[in-house]
Short mmCIF file of C-alpha atoms in Angstrom, two decimals:
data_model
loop_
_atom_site.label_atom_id
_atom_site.label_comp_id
_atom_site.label_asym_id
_atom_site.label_seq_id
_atom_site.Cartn_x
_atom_site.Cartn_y
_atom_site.Cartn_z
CA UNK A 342 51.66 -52.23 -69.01
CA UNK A 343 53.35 -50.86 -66.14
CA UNK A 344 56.14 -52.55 -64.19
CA UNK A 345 53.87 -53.35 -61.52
CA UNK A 346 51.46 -55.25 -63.23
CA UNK A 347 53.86 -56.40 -65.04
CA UNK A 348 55.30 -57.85 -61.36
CA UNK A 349 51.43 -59.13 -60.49
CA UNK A 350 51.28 -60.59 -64.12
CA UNK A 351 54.08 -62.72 -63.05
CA UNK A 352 53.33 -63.69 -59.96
CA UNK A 353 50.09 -64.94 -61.31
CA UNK A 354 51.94 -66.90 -64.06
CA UNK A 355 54.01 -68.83 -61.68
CA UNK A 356 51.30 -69.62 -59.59
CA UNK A 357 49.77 -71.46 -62.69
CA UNK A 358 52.41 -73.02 -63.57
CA UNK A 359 53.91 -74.12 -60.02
CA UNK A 360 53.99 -77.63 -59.18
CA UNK A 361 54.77 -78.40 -63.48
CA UNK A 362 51.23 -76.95 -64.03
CA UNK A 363 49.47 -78.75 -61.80
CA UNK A 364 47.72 -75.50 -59.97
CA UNK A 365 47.17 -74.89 -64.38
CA UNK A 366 45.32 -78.15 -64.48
CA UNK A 367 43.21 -78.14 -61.68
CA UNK A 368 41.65 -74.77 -62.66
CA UNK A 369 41.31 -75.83 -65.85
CA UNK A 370 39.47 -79.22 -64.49
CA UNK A 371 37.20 -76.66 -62.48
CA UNK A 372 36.37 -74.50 -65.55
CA UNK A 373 35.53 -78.08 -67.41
CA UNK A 374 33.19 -78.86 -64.78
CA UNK A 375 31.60 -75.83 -64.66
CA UNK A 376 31.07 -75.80 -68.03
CA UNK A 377 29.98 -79.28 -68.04
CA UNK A 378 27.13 -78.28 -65.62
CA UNK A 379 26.54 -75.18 -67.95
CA UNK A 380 25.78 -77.26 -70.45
CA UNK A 381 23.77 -79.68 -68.57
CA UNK A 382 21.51 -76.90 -67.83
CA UNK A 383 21.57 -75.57 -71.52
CA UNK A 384 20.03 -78.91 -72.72
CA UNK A 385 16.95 -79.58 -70.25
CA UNK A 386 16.08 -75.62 -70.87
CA UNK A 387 16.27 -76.55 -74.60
CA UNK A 388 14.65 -79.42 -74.01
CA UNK A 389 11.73 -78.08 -71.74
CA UNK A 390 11.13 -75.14 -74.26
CA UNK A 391 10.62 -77.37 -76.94
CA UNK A 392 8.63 -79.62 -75.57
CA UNK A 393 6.50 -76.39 -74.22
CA UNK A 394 3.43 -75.70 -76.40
CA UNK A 395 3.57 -71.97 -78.33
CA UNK A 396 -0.12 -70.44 -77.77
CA UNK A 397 -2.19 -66.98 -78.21
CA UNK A 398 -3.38 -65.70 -74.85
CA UNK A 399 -6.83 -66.17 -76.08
CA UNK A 400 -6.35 -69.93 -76.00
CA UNK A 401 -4.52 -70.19 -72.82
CA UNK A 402 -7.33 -70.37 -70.97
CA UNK A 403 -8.54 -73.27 -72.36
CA UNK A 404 -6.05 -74.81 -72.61
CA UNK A 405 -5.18 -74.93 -68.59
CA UNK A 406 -9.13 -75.85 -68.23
CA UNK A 407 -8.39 -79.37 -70.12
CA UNK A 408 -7.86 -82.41 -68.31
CA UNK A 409 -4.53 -82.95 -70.41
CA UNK A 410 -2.64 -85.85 -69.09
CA UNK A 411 0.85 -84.95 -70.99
CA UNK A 412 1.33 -81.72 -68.81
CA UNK A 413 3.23 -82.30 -65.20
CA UNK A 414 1.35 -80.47 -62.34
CA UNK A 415 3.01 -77.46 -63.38
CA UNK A 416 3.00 -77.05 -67.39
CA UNK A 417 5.74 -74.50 -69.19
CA UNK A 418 4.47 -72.63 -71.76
CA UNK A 419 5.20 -69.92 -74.25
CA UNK A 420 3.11 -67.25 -74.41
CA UNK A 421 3.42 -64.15 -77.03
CA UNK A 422 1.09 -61.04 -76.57
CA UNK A 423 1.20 -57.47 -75.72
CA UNK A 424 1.99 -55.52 -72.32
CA UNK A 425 -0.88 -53.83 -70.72
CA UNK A 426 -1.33 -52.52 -67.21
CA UNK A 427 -3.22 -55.10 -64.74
CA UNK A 428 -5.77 -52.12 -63.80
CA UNK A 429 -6.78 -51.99 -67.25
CA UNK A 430 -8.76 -55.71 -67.15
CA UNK A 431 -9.62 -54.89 -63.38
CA UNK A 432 -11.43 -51.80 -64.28
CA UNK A 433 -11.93 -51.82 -67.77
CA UNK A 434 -15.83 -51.66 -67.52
CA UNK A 435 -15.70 -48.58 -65.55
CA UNK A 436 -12.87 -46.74 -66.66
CA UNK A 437 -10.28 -46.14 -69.07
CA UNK A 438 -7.89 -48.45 -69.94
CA UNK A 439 -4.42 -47.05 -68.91
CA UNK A 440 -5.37 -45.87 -65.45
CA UNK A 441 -1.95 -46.95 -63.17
CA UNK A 442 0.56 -47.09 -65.94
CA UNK A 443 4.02 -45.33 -65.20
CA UNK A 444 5.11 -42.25 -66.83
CA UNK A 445 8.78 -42.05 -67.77
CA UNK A 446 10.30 -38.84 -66.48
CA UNK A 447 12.67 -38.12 -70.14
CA UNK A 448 10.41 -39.49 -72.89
CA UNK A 449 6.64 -39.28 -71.60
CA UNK A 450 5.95 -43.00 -72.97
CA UNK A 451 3.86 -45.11 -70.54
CA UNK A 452 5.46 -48.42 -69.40
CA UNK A 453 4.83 -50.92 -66.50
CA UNK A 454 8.53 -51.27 -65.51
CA UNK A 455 10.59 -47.99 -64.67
CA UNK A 456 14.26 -49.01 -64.32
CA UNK A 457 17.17 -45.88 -63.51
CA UNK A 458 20.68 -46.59 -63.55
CA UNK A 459 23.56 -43.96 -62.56
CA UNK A 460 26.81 -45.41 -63.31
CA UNK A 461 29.82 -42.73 -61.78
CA UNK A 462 32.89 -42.82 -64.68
CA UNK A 463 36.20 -42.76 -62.44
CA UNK A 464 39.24 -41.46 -63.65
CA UNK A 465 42.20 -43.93 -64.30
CA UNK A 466 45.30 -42.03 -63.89
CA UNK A 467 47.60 -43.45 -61.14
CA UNK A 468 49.17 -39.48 -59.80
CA UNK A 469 52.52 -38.92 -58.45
CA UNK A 470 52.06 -41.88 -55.36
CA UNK A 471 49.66 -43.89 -57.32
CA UNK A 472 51.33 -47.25 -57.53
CA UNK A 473 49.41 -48.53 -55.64
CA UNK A 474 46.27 -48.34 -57.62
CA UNK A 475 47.91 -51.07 -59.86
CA UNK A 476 46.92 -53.76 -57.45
CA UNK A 477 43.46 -52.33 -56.42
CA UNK A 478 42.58 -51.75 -60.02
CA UNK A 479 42.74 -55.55 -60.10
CA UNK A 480 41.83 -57.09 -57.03
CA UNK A 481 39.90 -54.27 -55.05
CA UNK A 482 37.74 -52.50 -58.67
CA UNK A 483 34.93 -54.41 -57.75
CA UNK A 484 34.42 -54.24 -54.22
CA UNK A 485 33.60 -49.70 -54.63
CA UNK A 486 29.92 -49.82 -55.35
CA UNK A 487 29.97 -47.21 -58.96
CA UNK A 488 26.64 -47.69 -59.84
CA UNK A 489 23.14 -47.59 -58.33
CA UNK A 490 19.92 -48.68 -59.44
CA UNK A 491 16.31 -48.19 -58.96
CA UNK A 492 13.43 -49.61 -60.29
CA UNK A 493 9.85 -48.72 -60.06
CA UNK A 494 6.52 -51.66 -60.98
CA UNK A 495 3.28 -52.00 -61.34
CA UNK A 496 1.53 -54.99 -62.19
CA UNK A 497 1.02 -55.82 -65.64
CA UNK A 498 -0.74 -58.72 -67.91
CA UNK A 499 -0.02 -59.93 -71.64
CA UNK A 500 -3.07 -59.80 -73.83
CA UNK A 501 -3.64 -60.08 -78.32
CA UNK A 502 -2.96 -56.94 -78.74
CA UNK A 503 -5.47 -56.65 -81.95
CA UNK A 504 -8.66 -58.22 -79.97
CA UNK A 505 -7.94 -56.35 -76.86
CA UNK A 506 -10.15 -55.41 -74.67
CA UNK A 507 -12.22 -58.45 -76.27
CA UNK A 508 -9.81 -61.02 -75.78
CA UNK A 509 -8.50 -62.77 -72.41
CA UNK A 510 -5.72 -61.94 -70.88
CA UNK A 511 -3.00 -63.62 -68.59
CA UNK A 512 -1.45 -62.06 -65.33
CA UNK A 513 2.62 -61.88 -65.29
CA UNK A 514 4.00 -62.88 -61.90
CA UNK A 515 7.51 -61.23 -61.18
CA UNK A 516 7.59 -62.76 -57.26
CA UNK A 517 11.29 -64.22 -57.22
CA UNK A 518 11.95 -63.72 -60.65
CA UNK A 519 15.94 -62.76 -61.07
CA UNK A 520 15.81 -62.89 -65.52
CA UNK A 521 17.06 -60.26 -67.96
CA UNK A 522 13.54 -58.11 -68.78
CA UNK A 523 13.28 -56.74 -72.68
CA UNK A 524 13.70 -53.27 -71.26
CA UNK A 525 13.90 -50.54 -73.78
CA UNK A 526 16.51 -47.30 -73.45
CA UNK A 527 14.49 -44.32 -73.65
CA UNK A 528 17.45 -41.65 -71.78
CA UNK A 529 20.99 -42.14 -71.79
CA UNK A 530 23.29 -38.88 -70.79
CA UNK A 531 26.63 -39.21 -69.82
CA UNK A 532 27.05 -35.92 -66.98
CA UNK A 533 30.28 -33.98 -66.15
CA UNK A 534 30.53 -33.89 -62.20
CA UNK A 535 32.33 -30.97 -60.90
CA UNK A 536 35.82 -31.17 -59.16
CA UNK A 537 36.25 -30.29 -55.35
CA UNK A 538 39.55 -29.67 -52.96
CA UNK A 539 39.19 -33.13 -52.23
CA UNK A 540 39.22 -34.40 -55.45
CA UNK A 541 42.63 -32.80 -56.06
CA UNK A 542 44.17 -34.75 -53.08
CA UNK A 543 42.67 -37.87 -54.28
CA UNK A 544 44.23 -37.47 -58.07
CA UNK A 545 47.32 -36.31 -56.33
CA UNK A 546 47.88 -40.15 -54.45
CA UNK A 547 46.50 -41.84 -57.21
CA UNK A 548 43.16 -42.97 -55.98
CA UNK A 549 40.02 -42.83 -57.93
CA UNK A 550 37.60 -40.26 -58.20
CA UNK A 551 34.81 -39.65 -60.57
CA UNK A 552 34.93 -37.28 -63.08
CA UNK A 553 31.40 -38.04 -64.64
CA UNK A 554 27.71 -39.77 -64.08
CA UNK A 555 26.06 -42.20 -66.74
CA UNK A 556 22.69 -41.65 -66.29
CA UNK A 557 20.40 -44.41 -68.08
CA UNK A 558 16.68 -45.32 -68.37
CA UNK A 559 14.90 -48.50 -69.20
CA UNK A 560 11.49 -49.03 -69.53
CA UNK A 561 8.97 -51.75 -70.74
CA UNK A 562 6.49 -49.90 -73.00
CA UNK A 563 2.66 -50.40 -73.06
CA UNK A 564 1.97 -52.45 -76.53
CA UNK A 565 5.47 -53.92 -76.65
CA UNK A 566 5.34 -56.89 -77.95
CA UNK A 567 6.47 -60.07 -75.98
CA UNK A 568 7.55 -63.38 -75.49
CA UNK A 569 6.30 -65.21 -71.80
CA UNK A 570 7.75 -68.66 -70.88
CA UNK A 571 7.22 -70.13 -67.52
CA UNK A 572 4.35 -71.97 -65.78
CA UNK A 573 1.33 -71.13 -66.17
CA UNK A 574 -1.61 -72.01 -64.06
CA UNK A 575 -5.16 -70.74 -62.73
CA UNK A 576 -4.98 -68.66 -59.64
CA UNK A 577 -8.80 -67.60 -58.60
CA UNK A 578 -10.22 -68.58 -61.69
CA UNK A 579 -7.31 -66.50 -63.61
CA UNK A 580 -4.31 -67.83 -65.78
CA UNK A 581 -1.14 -66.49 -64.35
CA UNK A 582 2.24 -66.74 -65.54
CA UNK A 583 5.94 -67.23 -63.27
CA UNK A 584 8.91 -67.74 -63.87
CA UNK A 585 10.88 -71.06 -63.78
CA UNK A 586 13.99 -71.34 -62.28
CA UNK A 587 15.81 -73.57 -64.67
CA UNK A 588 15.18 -71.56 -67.94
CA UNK A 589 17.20 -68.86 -68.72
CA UNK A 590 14.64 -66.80 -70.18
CA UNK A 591 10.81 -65.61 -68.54
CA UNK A 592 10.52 -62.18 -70.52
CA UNK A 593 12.10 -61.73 -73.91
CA UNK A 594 11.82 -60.15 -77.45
CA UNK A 595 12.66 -63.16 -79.01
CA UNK A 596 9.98 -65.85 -80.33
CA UNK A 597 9.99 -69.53 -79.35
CA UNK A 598 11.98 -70.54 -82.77
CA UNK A 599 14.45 -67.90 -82.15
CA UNK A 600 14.96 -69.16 -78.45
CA UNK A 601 15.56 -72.48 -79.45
CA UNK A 602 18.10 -71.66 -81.90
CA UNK A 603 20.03 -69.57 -78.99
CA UNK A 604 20.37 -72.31 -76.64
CA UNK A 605 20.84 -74.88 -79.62
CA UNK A 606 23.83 -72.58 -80.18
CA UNK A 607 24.78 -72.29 -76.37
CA UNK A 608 24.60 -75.88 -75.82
CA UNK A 609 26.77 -76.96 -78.70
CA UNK A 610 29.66 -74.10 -77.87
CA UNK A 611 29.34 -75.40 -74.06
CA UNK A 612 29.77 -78.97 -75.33
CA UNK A 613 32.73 -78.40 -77.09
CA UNK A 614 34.17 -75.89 -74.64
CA UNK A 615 33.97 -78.90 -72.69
CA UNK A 616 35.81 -81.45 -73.79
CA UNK A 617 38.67 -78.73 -75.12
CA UNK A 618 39.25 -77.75 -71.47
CA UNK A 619 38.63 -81.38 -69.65
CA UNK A 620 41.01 -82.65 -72.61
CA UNK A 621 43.63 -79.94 -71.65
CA UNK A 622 42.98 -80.67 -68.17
CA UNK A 623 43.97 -84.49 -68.78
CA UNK A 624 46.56 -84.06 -70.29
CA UNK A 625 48.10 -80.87 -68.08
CA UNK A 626 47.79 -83.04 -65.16
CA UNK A 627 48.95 -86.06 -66.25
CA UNK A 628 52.44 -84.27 -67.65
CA UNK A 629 52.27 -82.94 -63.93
CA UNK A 630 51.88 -86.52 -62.11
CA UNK A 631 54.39 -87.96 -64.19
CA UNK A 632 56.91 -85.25 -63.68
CA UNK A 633 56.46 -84.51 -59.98
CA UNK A 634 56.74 -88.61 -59.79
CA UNK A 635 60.03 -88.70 -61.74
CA UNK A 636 61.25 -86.05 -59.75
CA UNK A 637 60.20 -87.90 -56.30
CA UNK A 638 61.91 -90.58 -57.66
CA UNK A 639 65.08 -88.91 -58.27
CA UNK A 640 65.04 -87.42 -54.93
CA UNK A 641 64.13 -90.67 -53.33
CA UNK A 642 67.42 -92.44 -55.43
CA UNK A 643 69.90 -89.23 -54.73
CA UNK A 644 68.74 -89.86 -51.02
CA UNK A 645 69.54 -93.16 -51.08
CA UNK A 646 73.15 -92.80 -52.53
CA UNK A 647 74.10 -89.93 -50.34
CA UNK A 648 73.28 -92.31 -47.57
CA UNK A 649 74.88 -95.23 -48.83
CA UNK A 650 78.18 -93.23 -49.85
CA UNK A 651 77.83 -92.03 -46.31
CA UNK A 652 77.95 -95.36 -44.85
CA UNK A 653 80.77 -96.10 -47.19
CA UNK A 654 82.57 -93.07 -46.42
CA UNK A 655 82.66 -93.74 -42.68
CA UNK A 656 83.40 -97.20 -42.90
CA UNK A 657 86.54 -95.98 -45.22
CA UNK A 658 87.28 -93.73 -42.51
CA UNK A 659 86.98 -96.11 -39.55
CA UNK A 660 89.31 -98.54 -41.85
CA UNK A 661 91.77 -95.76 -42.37
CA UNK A 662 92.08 -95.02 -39.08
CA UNK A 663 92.65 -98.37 -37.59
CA UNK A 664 95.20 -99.48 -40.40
CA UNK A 665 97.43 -96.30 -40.00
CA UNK A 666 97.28 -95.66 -36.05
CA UNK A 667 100.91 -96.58 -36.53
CA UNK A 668 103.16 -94.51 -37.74
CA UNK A 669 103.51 -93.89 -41.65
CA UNK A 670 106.82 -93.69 -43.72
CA UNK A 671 107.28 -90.16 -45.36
CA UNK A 672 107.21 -92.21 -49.34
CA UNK A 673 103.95 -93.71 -48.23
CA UNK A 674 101.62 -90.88 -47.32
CA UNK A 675 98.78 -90.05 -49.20
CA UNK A 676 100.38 -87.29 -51.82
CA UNK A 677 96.51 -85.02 -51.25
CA UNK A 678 96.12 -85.12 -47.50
CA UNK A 679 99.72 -86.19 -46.36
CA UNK A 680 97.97 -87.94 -43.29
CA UNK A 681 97.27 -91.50 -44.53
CA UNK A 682 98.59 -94.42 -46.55
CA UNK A 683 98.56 -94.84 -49.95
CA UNK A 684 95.94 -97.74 -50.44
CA UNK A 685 93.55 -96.68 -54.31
CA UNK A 686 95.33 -96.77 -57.53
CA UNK A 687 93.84 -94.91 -60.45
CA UNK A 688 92.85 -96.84 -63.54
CA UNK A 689 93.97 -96.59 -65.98
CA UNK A 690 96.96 -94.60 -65.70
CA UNK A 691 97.78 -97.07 -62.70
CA UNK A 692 99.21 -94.52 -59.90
CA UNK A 693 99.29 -95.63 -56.65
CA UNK A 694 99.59 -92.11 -54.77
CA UNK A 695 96.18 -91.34 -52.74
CA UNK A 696 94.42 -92.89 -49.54
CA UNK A 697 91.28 -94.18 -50.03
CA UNK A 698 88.95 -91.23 -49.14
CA UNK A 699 90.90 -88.70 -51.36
CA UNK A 700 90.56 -91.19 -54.28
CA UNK A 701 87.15 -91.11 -53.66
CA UNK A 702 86.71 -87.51 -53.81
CA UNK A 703 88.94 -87.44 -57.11
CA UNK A 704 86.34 -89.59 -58.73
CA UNK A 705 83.29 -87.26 -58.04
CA UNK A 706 85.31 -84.33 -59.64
CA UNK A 707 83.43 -82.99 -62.32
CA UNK A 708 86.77 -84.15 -64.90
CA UNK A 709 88.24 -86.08 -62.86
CA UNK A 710 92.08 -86.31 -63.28
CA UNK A 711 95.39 -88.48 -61.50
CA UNK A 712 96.99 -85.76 -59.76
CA UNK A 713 100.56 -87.13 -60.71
CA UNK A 714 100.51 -87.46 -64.27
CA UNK A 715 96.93 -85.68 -64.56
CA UNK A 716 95.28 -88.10 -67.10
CA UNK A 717 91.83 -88.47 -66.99
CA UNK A 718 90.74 -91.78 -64.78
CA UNK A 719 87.51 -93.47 -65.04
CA UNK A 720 87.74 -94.95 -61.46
CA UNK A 721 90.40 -96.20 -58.22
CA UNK A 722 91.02 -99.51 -56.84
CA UNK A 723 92.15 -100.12 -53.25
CA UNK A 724 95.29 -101.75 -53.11
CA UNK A 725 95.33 -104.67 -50.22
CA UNK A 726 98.67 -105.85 -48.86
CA UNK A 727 99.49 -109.72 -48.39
#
């Protein structure tokens, strides 16, 4: 680590712990909640996927057709079957069955769901002015768009892939949907990109530049085998599948056991994640309360005595100078200041050779010490004369 971030590494520490952790705390409190919410989430997917019946697409049909008064007006359900291109059960008495599929460009292998991805690979060296880069490697690294993305669709349906084209079939609705798809890698090729003038310049003051390009395909097969879970209803006479906003899942490899175990998992870590940081929350801000309180306190008290000393030390004063506007005998003056009388004797040596206000100032040495005889004195007493 260089000295830099070595500077922004502290910086960010004592941010966290400013204020006796209290900045510590509150993110801590926010990463509870958060998680808290997480979790909240976790559990009614859980709860809604397991609740959600587990059918063929050949029964899915008659299923939605019953008069089932268990199901809310829009029922979740899991559906597992094969992809196939929508144009196959719109035309399938007149033509063949893969008519609109995709082709992928590197493999060959039709799919409904094209997805490209070139990611640019920059270079990481910092150069002779590069400093800098320290800083915008963590704050401003996100903020340069390095990778771009395309993806191409056609409409697709799930059917039994065995009893196909005998079976039914169920439409897949992708309007809105923002989940993971079960895409499959068919290219991945990482590409050297060739250097230019400007390149040089920008490895010279330590900015980034790419040096190569990640280029990646994805696709969703024809045949792969799949897991739907979402609502499900008729549209024109035909069961149709979308996805639900509150599960995490609408298109996935994984079975409806296997999903269940994966939030089940999820939801416990997020429940204990929980209470570890809201605990450590607690308890970081309390420490914080109490100490910032003590400390207020101690401010509040010092404030009080430097005010009441003050009153004490200009009352000495006035007192001072009204007793000695006269003049003073020579063996009587004050043996600090040699302006005024000799009126505080120091205890316990008993040495009666300061004024009030030096006396004072004797006492709030850090050792303080009779400067006659130069024992150590625990505290003066003014002398009044009768």
């Amino acid at each position: 680590m260089s000295s830099h971030e070595q500077a922004v590494a502290s910086l960010i520490s004592q941010l966290a712990f400013s204020f006796d952790g209290a900045v510590l705390g509150a993110a801590l409190a926010y990463a509870a909640f958060r998680t808290i919410f997480r979790f909240k989430a976790t559990s009614n997917a859980l709860l809604k996927i397991r609740c959600a019946p587990y059918i063929r697409v050949a029964d899915l049909r008659s299923l939605l057709e019953e008069d089932r008064s268990d199901f809310a007006d829009e029922p979740i359900v899991v559906i597992r079957g094969a992809v196939e291109a929508r144009s196959s059960a719109d035309g399938r008495s007149l033509k063949g069955l893969k008519n609109n599929a995709l082709v992928s460009q590197e493999s060959g292998d039709k799919a409904v769901i094209i997805e490209r991805t070139q990611t640019y690979i920059y270079h990481e060296w910092r150069g002779l002015f590069g400093w800098t880069s320290d800083l915008r490697a963590i704050i401003g690294r996100s903020w340069n768009k390095k990778e771009s993305t395309s993806m191409r669709t056609v409409p697709f349906i799930l059917i039994d892939g065995g009893q196909w084209p005998l079976s039914d079939f169920v439409i897949v609705n992708m309007d809105g949907s923002k989940h993971p798809l079960p895409l499959t890698t068919v290219y991945h090729q990482l590409h050297p990109i060739n250097a230019s003038p400007y390149t040089f310049l920008q490895a010279l003051f330590g900015h980034e530049y790419p040096v190569g390009l990640l280029d990646e395909e994805k696709i969703l097969p024809l045949g792969k085998e799949i897991s739907a879970v979402g609502i499900c209803l008729l549209n024109n006479g035909m069961p149709e599948i979308k996805a639900c906003k509150d599960l995490p899942f609408f298109l996935t490899e994984m079975t409806k056991d296997q999903m269940l175990l994966d939030l089940a998992f999820k939801s416990k870590i997020l429940f204990w994640s929980g209470i570890v940081l809201g605990s450590l929350s607690i308890g970081i801000l309390g420490y914080a309360f109490v100490s910032n309180l003590n400390k207020w306190k101690e401010r509040r008290q010092r404030r009080i005595q430097e005010s009441t000393s003050a009153a004490s030390d200009d009352s000495t004063s006035q007192i001072d100078l009204e007793e000695e506007t006269g003049e003073v005998p020579d063996g009587e003056l004050c043996v600090i200041c040699l302006m005024r009388r000799r009126r505080s004797a120091f205890i316990p040596c008993g040495h009666l050779v300061c004024c009030q206000h030096c006396a004072i100032s004797v006492e709030r040495e850090l050792v303080p010490k009779c400067p006659v005889c130069r024992m150590a004195i625990r505290s003066s007493v003014r002398i009044y004369a009768s």
